[in-house]
PDB file with one MODEL, atoms N, CA, C and O in Angstrom:
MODEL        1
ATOM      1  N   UNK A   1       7.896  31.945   7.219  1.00  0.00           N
ATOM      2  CA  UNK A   1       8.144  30.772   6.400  1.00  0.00           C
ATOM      3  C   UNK A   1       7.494  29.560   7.069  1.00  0.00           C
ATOM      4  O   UNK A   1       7.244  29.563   8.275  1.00  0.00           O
ATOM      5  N   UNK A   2       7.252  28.629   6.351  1.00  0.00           N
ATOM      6  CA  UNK A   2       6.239  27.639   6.798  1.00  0.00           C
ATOM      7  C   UNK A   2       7.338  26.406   7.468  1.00  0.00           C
ATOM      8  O   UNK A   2       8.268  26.081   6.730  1.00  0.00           O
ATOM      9  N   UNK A   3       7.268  25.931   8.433  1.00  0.00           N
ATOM     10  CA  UNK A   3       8.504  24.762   8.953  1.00  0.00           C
ATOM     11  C   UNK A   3       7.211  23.458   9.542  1.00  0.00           C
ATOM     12  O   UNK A   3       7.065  22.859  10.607  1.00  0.00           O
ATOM     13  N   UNK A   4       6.364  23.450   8.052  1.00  0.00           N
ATOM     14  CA  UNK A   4       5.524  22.095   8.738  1.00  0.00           C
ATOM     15  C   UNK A   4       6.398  20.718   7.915  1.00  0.00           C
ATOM     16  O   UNK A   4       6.288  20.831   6.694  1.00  0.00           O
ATOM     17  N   UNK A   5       7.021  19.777   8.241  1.00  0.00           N
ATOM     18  CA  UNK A   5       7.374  18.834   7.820  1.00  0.00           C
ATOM     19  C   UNK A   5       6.374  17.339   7.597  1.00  0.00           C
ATOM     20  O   UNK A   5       6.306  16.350   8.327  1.00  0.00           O
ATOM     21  N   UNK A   6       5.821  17.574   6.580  1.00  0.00           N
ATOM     22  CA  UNK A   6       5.335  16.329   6.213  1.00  0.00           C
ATOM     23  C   UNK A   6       5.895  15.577   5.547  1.00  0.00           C
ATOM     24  O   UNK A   6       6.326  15.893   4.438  1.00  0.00           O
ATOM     25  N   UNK A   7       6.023  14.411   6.056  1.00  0.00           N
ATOM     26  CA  UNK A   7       6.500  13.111   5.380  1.00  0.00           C
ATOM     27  C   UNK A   7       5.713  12.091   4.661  1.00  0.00           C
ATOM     28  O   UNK A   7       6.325  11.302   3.942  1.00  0.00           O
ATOM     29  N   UNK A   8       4.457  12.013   4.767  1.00  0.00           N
ATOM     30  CA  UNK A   8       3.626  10.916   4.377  1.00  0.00           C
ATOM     31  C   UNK A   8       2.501  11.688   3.077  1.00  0.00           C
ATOM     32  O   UNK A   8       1.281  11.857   3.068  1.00  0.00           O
ATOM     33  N   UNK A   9       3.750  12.073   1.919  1.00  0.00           N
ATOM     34  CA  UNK A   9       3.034  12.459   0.774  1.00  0.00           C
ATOM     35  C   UNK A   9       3.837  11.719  -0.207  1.00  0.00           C
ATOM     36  O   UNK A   9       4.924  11.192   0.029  1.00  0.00           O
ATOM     37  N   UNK A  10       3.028  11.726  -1.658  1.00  0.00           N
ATOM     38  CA  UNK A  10       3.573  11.435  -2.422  1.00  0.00           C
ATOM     39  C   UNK A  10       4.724  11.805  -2.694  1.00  0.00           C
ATOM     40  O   UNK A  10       5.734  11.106  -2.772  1.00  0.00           O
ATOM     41  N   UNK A  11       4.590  13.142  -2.877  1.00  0.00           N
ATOM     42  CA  UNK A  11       5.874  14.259  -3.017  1.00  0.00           C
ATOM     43  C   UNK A  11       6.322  15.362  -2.021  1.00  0.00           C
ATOM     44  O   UNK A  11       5.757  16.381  -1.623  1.00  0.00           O
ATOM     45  N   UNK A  12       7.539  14.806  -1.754  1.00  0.00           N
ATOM     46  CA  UNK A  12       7.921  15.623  -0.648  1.00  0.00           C
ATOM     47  C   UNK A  12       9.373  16.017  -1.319  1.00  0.00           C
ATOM     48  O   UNK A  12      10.073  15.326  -2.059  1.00  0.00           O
ATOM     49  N   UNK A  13       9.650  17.624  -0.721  1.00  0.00           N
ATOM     50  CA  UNK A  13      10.307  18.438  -1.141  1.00  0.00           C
ATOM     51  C   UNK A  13      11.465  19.136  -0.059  1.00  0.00           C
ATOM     52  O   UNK A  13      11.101  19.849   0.876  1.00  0.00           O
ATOM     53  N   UNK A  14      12.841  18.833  -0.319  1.00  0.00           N
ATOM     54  CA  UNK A  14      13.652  19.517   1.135  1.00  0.00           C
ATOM     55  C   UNK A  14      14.609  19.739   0.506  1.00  0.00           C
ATOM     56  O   UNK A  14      14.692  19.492  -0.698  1.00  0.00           O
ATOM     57  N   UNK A  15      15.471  20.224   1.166  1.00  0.00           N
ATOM     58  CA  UNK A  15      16.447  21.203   1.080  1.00  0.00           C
ATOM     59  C   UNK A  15      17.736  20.546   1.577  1.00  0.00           C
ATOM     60  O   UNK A  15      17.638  19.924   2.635  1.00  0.00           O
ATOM     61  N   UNK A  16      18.833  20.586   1.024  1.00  0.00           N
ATOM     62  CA  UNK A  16      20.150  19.908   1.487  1.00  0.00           C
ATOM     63  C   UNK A  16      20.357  20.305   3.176  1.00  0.00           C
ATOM     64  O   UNK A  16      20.750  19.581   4.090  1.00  0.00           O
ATOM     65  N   UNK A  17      19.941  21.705   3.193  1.00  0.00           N
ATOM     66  CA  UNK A  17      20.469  21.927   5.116  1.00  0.00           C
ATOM     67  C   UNK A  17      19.268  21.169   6.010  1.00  0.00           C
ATOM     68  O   UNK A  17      19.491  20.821   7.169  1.00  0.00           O
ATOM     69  N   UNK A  18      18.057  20.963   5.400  1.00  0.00           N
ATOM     70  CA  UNK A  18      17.081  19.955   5.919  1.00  0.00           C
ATOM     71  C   UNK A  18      17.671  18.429   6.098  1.00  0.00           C
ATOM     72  O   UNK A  18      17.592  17.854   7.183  1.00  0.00           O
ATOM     73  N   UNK A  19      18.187  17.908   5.098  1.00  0.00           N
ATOM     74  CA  UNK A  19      18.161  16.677   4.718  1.00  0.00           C
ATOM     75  C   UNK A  19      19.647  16.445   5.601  1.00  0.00           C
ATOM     76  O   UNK A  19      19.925  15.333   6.050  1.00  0.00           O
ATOM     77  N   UNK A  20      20.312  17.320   5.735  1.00  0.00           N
ATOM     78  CA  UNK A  20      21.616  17.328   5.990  1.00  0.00           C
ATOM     79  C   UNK A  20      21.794  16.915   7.823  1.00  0.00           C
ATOM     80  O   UNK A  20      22.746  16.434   8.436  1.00  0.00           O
ATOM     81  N   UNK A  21      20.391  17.366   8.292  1.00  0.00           N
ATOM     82  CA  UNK A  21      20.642  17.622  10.122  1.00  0.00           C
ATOM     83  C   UNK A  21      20.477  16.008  10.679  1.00  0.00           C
ATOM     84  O   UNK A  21      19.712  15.064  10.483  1.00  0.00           O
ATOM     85  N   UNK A  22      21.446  16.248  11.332  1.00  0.00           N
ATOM     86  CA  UNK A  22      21.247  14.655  12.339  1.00  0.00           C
ATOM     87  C   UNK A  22      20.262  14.063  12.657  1.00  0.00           C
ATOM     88  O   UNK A  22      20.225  12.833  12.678  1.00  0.00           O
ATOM     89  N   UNK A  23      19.134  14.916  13.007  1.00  0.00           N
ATOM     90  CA  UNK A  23      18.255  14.646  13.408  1.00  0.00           C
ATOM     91  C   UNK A  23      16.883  13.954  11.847  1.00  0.00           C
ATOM     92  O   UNK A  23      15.890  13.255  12.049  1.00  0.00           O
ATOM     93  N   UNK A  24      17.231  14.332  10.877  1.00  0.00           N
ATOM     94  CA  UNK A  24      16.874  13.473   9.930  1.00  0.00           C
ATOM     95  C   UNK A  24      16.666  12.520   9.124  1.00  0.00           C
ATOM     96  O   UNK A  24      15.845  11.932   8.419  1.00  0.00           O
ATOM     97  N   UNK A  25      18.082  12.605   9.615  1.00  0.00           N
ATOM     98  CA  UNK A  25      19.245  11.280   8.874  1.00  0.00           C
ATOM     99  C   UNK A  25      19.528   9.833   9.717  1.00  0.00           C
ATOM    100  O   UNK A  25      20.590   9.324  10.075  1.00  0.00           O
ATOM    101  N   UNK A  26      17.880   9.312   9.908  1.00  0.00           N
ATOM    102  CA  UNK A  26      18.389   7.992  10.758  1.00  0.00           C
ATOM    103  C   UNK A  26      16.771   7.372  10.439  1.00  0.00           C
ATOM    104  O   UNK A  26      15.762   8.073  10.370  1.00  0.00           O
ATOM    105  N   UNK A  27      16.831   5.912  10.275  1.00  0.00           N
ATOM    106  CA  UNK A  27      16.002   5.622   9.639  1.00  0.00           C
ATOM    107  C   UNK A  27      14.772   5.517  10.401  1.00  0.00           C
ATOM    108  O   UNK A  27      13.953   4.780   9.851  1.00  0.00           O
ATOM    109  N   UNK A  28      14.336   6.097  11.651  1.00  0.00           N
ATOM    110  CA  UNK A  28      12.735   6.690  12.478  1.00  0.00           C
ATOM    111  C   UNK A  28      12.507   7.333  11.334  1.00  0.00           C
ATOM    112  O   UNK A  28      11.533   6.894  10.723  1.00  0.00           O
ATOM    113  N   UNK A  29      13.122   8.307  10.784  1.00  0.00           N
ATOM    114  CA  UNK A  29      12.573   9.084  10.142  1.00  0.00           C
ATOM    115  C   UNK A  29      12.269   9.298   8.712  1.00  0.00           C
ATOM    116  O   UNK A  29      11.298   9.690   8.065  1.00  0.00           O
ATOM    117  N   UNK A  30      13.276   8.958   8.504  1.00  0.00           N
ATOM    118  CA  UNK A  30      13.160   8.553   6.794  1.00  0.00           C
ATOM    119  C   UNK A  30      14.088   6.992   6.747  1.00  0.00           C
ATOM    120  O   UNK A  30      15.262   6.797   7.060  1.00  0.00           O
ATOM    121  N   UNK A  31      12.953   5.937   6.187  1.00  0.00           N
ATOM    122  CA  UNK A  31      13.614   4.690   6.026  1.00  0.00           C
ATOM    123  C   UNK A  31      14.374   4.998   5.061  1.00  0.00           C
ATOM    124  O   UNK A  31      14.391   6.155   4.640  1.00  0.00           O
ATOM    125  N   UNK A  32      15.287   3.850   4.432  1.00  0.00           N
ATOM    126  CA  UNK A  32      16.612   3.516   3.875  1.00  0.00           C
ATOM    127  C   UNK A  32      15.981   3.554   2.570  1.00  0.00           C
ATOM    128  O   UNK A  32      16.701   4.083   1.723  1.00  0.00           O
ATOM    129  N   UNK A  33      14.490   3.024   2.019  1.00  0.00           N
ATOM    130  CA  UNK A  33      13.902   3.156   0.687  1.00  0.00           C
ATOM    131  C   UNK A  33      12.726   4.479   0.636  1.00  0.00           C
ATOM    132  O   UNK A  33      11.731   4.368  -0.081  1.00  0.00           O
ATOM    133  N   UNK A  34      12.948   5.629   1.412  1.00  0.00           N
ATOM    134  CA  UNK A  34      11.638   6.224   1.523  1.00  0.00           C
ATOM    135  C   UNK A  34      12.307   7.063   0.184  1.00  0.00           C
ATOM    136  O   UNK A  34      11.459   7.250  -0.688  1.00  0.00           O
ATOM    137  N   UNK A  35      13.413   7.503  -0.083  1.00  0.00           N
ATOM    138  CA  UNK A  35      14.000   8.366  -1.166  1.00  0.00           C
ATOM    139  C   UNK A  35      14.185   7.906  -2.307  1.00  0.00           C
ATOM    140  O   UNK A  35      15.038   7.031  -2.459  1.00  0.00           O
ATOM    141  N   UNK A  36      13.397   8.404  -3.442  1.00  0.00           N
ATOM    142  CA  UNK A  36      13.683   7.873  -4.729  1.00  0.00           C
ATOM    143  C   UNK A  36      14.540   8.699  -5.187  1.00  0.00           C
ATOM    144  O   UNK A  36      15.181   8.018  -5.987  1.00  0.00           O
ATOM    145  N   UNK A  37      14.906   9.596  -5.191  1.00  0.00           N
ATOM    146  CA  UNK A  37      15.556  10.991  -6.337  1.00  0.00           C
ATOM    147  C   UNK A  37      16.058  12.114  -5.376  1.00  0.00           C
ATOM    148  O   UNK A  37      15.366  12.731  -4.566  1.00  0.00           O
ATOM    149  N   UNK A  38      17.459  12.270  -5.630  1.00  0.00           N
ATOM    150  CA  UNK A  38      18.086  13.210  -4.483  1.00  0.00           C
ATOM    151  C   UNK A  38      18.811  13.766  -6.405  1.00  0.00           C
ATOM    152  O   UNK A  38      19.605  14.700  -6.519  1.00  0.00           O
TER     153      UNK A  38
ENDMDL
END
């Protein structure tokens, strides 16, 4: 399975146990407006 994480696309695609890890969930990584549609 592929575990490349790109962030700097138009469309990006994850998974609740992705989105879910600590290590995601702080704004280095994904700012506070990077999410349009959950």
């Amino acid at each position: 399975m592929n575990s490349t994480k790109d962030i700097d696309k138009d469309i990006v695609f994850s998974s609740v146990q992705s989105l879910g890890k600590e290590n995601y969930l702080n704004e280095e990584y994904f700012p506070r407006n990077y999410i349009d549609y959950i």
